[in-house]
């Protein structure tokens, strides 16, 4: 299987690196110094489960240079998906699968606005990782996994084949019984990253203070109520389970959105708390905690995008 990984940061770099290290036919699309470093020195993965260095990486700067692909893994930020979908429309073949791993519940819809439904899978990942510097990915928490499936939840041959490729490459791979449920569960979890921004704290420090812990639980419950209005069959106790799951994370954990905002980069706030506010308005559900977080981060987001141009 020929695999294209678009984006070689914390997500794409890690999972693409695992696939390449296992001998799979992988080509990366990267930019700038990351491209230059990978081209000359390969890709280094620093992981809590053991480091590895993938040399002789196939890497290009432009999607048009990748050639034919059986599977395209999207490791870019959620706000970049629409533009990537337009580019993909011009290069994918009839059989190509596109697997998004972004945070957010409208990612598949954004892909479907440009691509035929036969190309689009549903997917997400769990990992705490970041690009430490060009060509170096640091995995610092959570047992990395990819959860994916067909959008109609059928167990197709291509899903089974992809699952086996992930598994044989040392990636924890889960075929979702209901991919929409899994995407919404991850969506609820990831919105916590905005709370770490406004409290200027790590996950552990937020959880250990009763007031901020209560605030976290309330923001998650707001999203849960929206999921119910949207007809997504989440478990009634899913928020309690998520809070217990967060308690297992390293104390100093932060998330990609948290780091992006703190470092003045464009973030996924519109795809996280911003989307919660929008969906709350559509369904007539109050979202005061998510709205406070979104509105608090928005000025910094606007400034970051001005710098980006």
mmCIF file of N, CA and C in Angstrom, residues 1-6 63 69-76 81-82 84-102 107-112 114-124 146-151 158-159 162 166 179 183:
data_model
loop_
_atom_site.group_PDB
_atom_site.id
_atom_site.type_symbol
_atom_site.label_atom_id
_atom_site.label_comp_id
_atom_site.label_asym_id
_atom_site.label_seq_id
_atom_site.Cartn_x
_atom_site.Cartn_y
_atom_site.Cartn_z
ATOM 1 N N UNK A 1 0.852 -1.197 0.000
ATOM 2 C CA UNK A 1 0.000 0.000 0.000
ATOM 3 C C UNK A 1 0.886 1.244 0.000
ATOM 4 N N UNK A 2 0.636 2.140 -0.920
ATOM 5 C CA UNK A 2 1.362 3.407 -1.004
ATOM 6 C C UNK A 2 0.641 4.417 -0.110
ATOM 7 N N UNK A 3 1.361 4.981 0.860
ATOM 8 C CA UNK A 3 0.760 5.862 1.858
ATOM 9 C C UNK A 3 1.385 7.244 1.776
ATOM 10 N N UNK A 4 0.553 8.257 1.640
ATOM 11 C CA UNK A 4 0.995 9.651 1.692
ATOM 12 C C UNK A 4 0.591 10.245 3.025
ATOM 13 N N UNK A 5 1.523 10.861 3.710
ATOM 14 C CA UNK A 5 1.242 11.535 4.983
ATOM 15 C C UNK A 5 1.420 13.029 4.759
ATOM 16 N N UNK A 6 0.330 13.773 4.882
ATOM 17 C CA UNK A 6 0.384 15.221 4.692
ATOM 18 C C UNK A 6 0.526 15.884 6.061
ATOM 19 N N UNK A 63 2.036 18.498 -2.595
ATOM 20 C CA UNK A 63 1.179 17.326 -2.743
ATOM 21 C C UNK A 63 1.217 16.778 -4.169
ATOM 22 N N UNK A 69 -1.453 7.335 -4.670
ATOM 23 C CA UNK A 69 -1.521 6.901 -3.274
ATOM 24 C C UNK A 69 -2.759 6.039 -3.066
ATOM 25 N N UNK A 70 -2.581 4.993 -2.272
ATOM 26 C CA UNK A 70 -3.727 4.172 -1.870
ATOM 27 C C UNK A 70 -4.401 4.765 -0.636
ATOM 28 N N UNK A 71 -3.578 5.356 0.239
ATOM 29 C CA UNK A 71 -4.073 5.939 1.481
ATOM 30 C C UNK A 71 -3.394 7.277 1.706
ATOM 31 N N UNK A 72 -4.189 8.294 2.000
ATOM 32 C CA UNK A 72 -3.664 9.609 2.379
ATOM 33 C C UNK A 72 -4.044 9.862 3.829
ATOM 34 N N UNK A 73 -3.051 10.069 4.685
ATOM 35 C CA UNK A 73 -3.291 10.380 6.096
ATOM 36 C C UNK A 73 -3.086 11.877 6.289
ATOM 37 N N UNK A 74 -4.097 12.545 6.829
ATOM 38 C CA UNK A 74 -4.025 13.981 7.041
ATOM 39 C C UNK A 74 -3.529 14.270 8.453
ATOM 40 N N UNK A 75 -2.310 14.818 8.532
ATOM 41 C CA UNK A 75 -1.734 15.180 9.823
ATOM 42 C C UNK A 75 -1.633 16.675 10.008
ATOM 43 N N UNK A 76 -2.375 17.450 9.207
ATOM 44 C CA UNK A 76 -2.346 18.912 9.302
ATOM 45 C C UNK A 76 -3.318 19.382 10.384
ATOM 46 N N UNK A 81 -7.735 21.846 6.630
ATOM 47 C CA UNK A 81 -8.335 20.725 5.907
ATOM 48 C C UNK A 81 -9.042 21.166 4.630
ATOM 49 N N UNK A 82 -9.786 22.272 4.673
ATOM 50 C CA UNK A 82 -10.530 22.702 3.482
ATOM 51 C C UNK A 82 -9.611 22.926 2.293
ATOM 52 N N UNK A 84 -6.588 21.678 1.863
ATOM 53 C CA UNK A 84 -5.999 20.396 1.480
ATOM 54 C C UNK A 84 -6.987 19.585 0.641
ATOM 55 N N UNK A 85 -8.269 19.640 1.012
ATOM 56 C CA UNK A 85 -9.286 18.896 0.261
ATOM 57 C C UNK A 85 -9.352 19.372 -1.193
ATOM 58 N N UNK A 86 -9.225 20.665 -1.396
ATOM 59 C CA UNK A 86 -9.241 21.199 -2.775
ATOM 60 C C UNK A 86 -8.038 20.686 -3.560
ATOM 61 N N UNK A 87 -6.886 20.622 -2.915
ATOM 62 C CA UNK A 87 -5.696 20.101 -3.583
ATOM 63 C C UNK A 87 -5.833 18.604 -3.871
ATOM 64 N N UNK A 88 -6.390 17.868 -2.917
ATOM 65 C CA UNK A 88 -6.534 16.427 -3.087
ATOM 66 C C UNK A 88 -7.429 16.093 -4.267
ATOM 67 N N UNK A 89 -8.443 16.903 -4.479
ATOM 68 C CA UNK A 89 -9.394 16.643 -5.557
ATOM 69 C C UNK A 89 -8.696 16.506 -6.905
ATOM 70 N N UNK A 90 -7.567 17.166 -7.050
ATOM 71 C CA UNK A 90 -6.851 17.172 -8.326
ATOM 72 C C UNK A 90 -5.793 16.079 -8.451
ATOM 73 N N UNK A 91 -5.504 15.359 -7.371
ATOM 74 C CA UNK A 91 -4.394 14.401 -7.425
ATOM 75 C C UNK A 91 -4.757 12.969 -7.035
ATOM 76 N N UNK A 92 -5.870 12.762 -6.339
ATOM 77 C CA UNK A 92 -6.179 11.404 -5.890
ATOM 78 C C UNK A 92 -6.742 10.565 -7.029
ATOM 79 N N UNK A 93 -6.581 9.255 -6.894
ATOM 80 C CA UNK A 93 -7.095 8.317 -7.879
ATOM 81 C C UNK A 93 -8.426 7.733 -7.410
ATOM 82 N N UNK A 94 -9.036 6.944 -8.286
ATOM 83 C CA UNK A 94 -10.365 6.400 -8.005
ATOM 84 C C UNK A 94 -10.401 5.580 -6.722
ATOM 85 N N UNK A 95 -9.299 4.889 -6.417
ATOM 86 C CA UNK A 95 -9.274 3.964 -5.280
ATOM 87 C C UNK A 95 -8.727 4.591 -3.997
ATOM 88 N N UNK A 96 -8.274 5.846 -4.037
ATOM 89 C CA UNK A 96 -7.578 6.449 -2.904
ATOM 90 C C UNK A 96 -8.501 6.680 -1.709
ATOM 91 N N UNK A 97 -8.028 6.280 -0.522
ATOM 92 C CA UNK A 97 -8.721 6.572 0.738
ATOM 93 C C UNK A 97 -8.068 7.779 1.402
ATOM 94 N N UNK A 98 -8.878 8.624 2.026
ATOM 95 C CA UNK A 98 -8.371 9.782 2.761
ATOM 96 C C UNK A 98 -8.788 9.627 4.220
ATOM 97 N N UNK A 99 -7.789 9.558 5.102
ATOM 98 C CA UNK A 99 -8.040 9.340 6.530
ATOM 99 C C UNK A 99 -7.655 10.584 7.324
ATOM 100 N N UNK A 100 -8.641 11.355 7.801
ATOM 101 C CA UNK A 100 -8.332 12.529 8.620
ATOM 102 C C UNK A 100 -8.130 12.129 10.078
ATOM 103 N N UNK A 101 -7.135 12.748 10.724
ATOM 104 C CA UNK A 101 -6.873 12.484 12.145
ATOM 105 C C UNK A 101 -7.020 13.754 12.984
ATOM 106 N N UNK A 102 -7.717 14.751 12.439
ATOM 107 C CA UNK A 102 -7.844 16.037 13.122
ATOM 108 C C UNK A 102 -8.878 15.995 14.252
ATOM 109 N N UNK A 107 -14.887 17.607 10.297
ATOM 110 C CA UNK A 107 -13.772 17.385 9.376
ATOM 111 C C UNK A 107 -14.203 16.573 8.157
ATOM 112 N N UNK A 108 -14.941 15.495 8.386
ATOM 113 C CA UNK A 108 -15.388 14.676 7.255
ATOM 114 C C UNK A 108 -16.280 15.475 6.320
ATOM 115 N N UNK A 109 -17.140 16.318 6.890
ATOM 116 C CA UNK A 109 -18.015 17.147 6.057
ATOM 117 C C UNK A 109 -17.208 18.111 5.196
ATOM 118 N N UNK A 110 -16.128 18.645 5.746
ATOM 119 C CA UNK A 110 -15.284 19.548 4.970
ATOM 120 C C UNK A 110 -14.615 18.808 3.814
ATOM 121 N N UNK A 111 -14.200 17.579 4.050
ATOM 122 C CA UNK A 111 -13.621 16.785 2.975
ATOM 123 C C UNK A 111 -14.678 16.436 1.925
ATOM 124 N N UNK A 112 -15.873 16.100 2.391
ATOM 125 C CA UNK A 112 -16.942 15.713 1.470
ATOM 126 C C UNK A 112 -17.435 16.872 0.621
ATOM 127 N N UNK A 114 -15.563 18.626 -1.075
ATOM 128 C CA UNK A 114 -14.687 18.639 -2.245
ATOM 129 C C UNK A 114 -14.479 17.255 -2.859
ATOM 130 N N UNK A 115 -14.616 16.199 -2.049
ATOM 131 C CA UNK A 115 -14.290 14.852 -2.496
ATOM 132 C C UNK A 115 -15.524 13.962 -2.496
ATOM 133 N N UNK A 116 -15.527 12.972 -3.377
ATOM 134 C CA UNK A 116 -16.606 11.992 -3.390
ATOM 135 C C UNK A 116 -16.558 11.162 -2.111
ATOM 136 N N UNK A 117 -17.716 10.737 -1.656
ATOM 137 C CA UNK A 117 -17.803 9.995 -0.387
ATOM 138 C C UNK A 117 -17.025 8.679 -0.423
ATOM 139 N N UNK A 118 -16.774 8.147 -1.614
ATOM 140 C CA UNK A 118 -16.034 6.889 -1.720
ATOM 141 C C UNK A 118 -14.588 7.033 -1.264
ATOM 142 N N UNK A 119 -14.079 8.271 -1.204
ATOM 143 C CA UNK A 119 -12.697 8.495 -0.804
ATOM 144 C C UNK A 119 -12.521 8.709 0.700
ATOM 145 N N UNK A 120 -13.572 9.143 1.388
ATOM 146 C CA UNK A 120 -13.414 9.699 2.732
ATOM 147 C C UNK A 120 -13.718 8.671 3.819
ATOM 148 N N UNK A 121 -12.772 8.498 4.734
ATOM 149 C CA UNK A 121 -12.972 7.690 5.934
ATOM 150 C C UNK A 121 -13.197 8.613 7.121
ATOM 151 N N UNK A 122 -13.664 8.054 8.212
ATOM 152 C CA UNK A 122 -13.723 8.787 9.475
ATOM 153 C C UNK A 122 -12.571 8.337 10.348
ATOM 154 N N UNK A 123 -11.957 9.278 11.058
ATOM 155 C CA UNK A 123 -10.837 8.865 11.883
ATOM 156 C C UNK A 123 -10.445 9.873 12.939
ATOM 157 N N UNK A 124 -9.649 9.435 13.872
ATOM 158 C CA UNK A 124 -9.085 10.268 14.923
ATOM 159 C C UNK A 124 -7.895 9.527 15.504
ATOM 160 N N UNK A 146 -4.791 4.885 16.613
ATOM 161 C CA UNK A 146 -5.645 5.404 15.552
ATOM 162 C C UNK A 146 -6.960 4.660 15.594
ATOM 163 N N UNK A 147 -8.055 5.407 15.647
ATOM 164 C CA UNK A 147 -9.402 4.842 15.607
ATOM 165 C C UNK A 147 -10.033 5.313 14.303
ATOM 166 N N UNK A 148 -10.556 4.400 13.515
ATOM 167 C CA UNK A 148 -11.059 4.799 12.207
ATOM 168 C C UNK A 148 -12.132 3.844 11.706
ATOM 169 N N UNK A 149 -12.758 4.211 10.595
ATOM 170 C CA UNK A 149 -13.767 3.354 9.997
ATOM 171 C C UNK A 149 -14.429 4.038 8.819
ATOM 172 N N UNK A 150 -15.250 3.281 8.123
ATOM 173 C CA UNK A 150 -16.065 3.865 7.067
ATOM 174 C C UNK A 150 -17.095 4.801 7.691
ATOM 175 N N UNK A 151 -17.487 5.839 6.958
ATOM 176 C CA UNK A 151 -18.453 6.793 7.497
ATOM 177 C C UNK A 151 -19.808 6.156 7.747
ATOM 178 N N UNK A 158 -11.254 -2.765 2.616
ATOM 179 C CA UNK A 158 -10.174 -1.774 2.682
ATOM 180 C C UNK A 158 -9.898 -1.332 4.116
ATOM 181 N N UNK A 159 -10.929 -1.327 4.933
ATOM 182 C CA UNK A 159 -10.729 -0.999 6.349
ATOM 183 C C UNK A 159 -9.931 -2.104 7.031
ATOM 184 N N UNK A 162 -6.272 -1.884 5.884
ATOM 185 C CA UNK A 162 -5.578 -0.757 6.514
ATOM 186 C C UNK A 162 -5.294 -1.046 7.983
ATOM 187 N N UNK A 166 -1.593 -1.009 9.834
ATOM 188 C CA UNK A 166 -1.293 -0.266 11.063
ATOM 189 C C UNK A 166 -0.792 -1.213 12.149
ATOM 190 N N UNK A 179 -18.063 5.260 14.195
ATOM 191 C CA UNK A 179 -16.999 6.251 14.119
ATOM 192 C C UNK A 179 -17.484 7.623 14.545
ATOM 193 N N UNK A 183 -15.599 10.030 17.254
ATOM 194 C CA UNK A 183 -15.175 11.392 16.900
ATOM 195 C C UNK A 183 -15.731 12.396 17.897
#
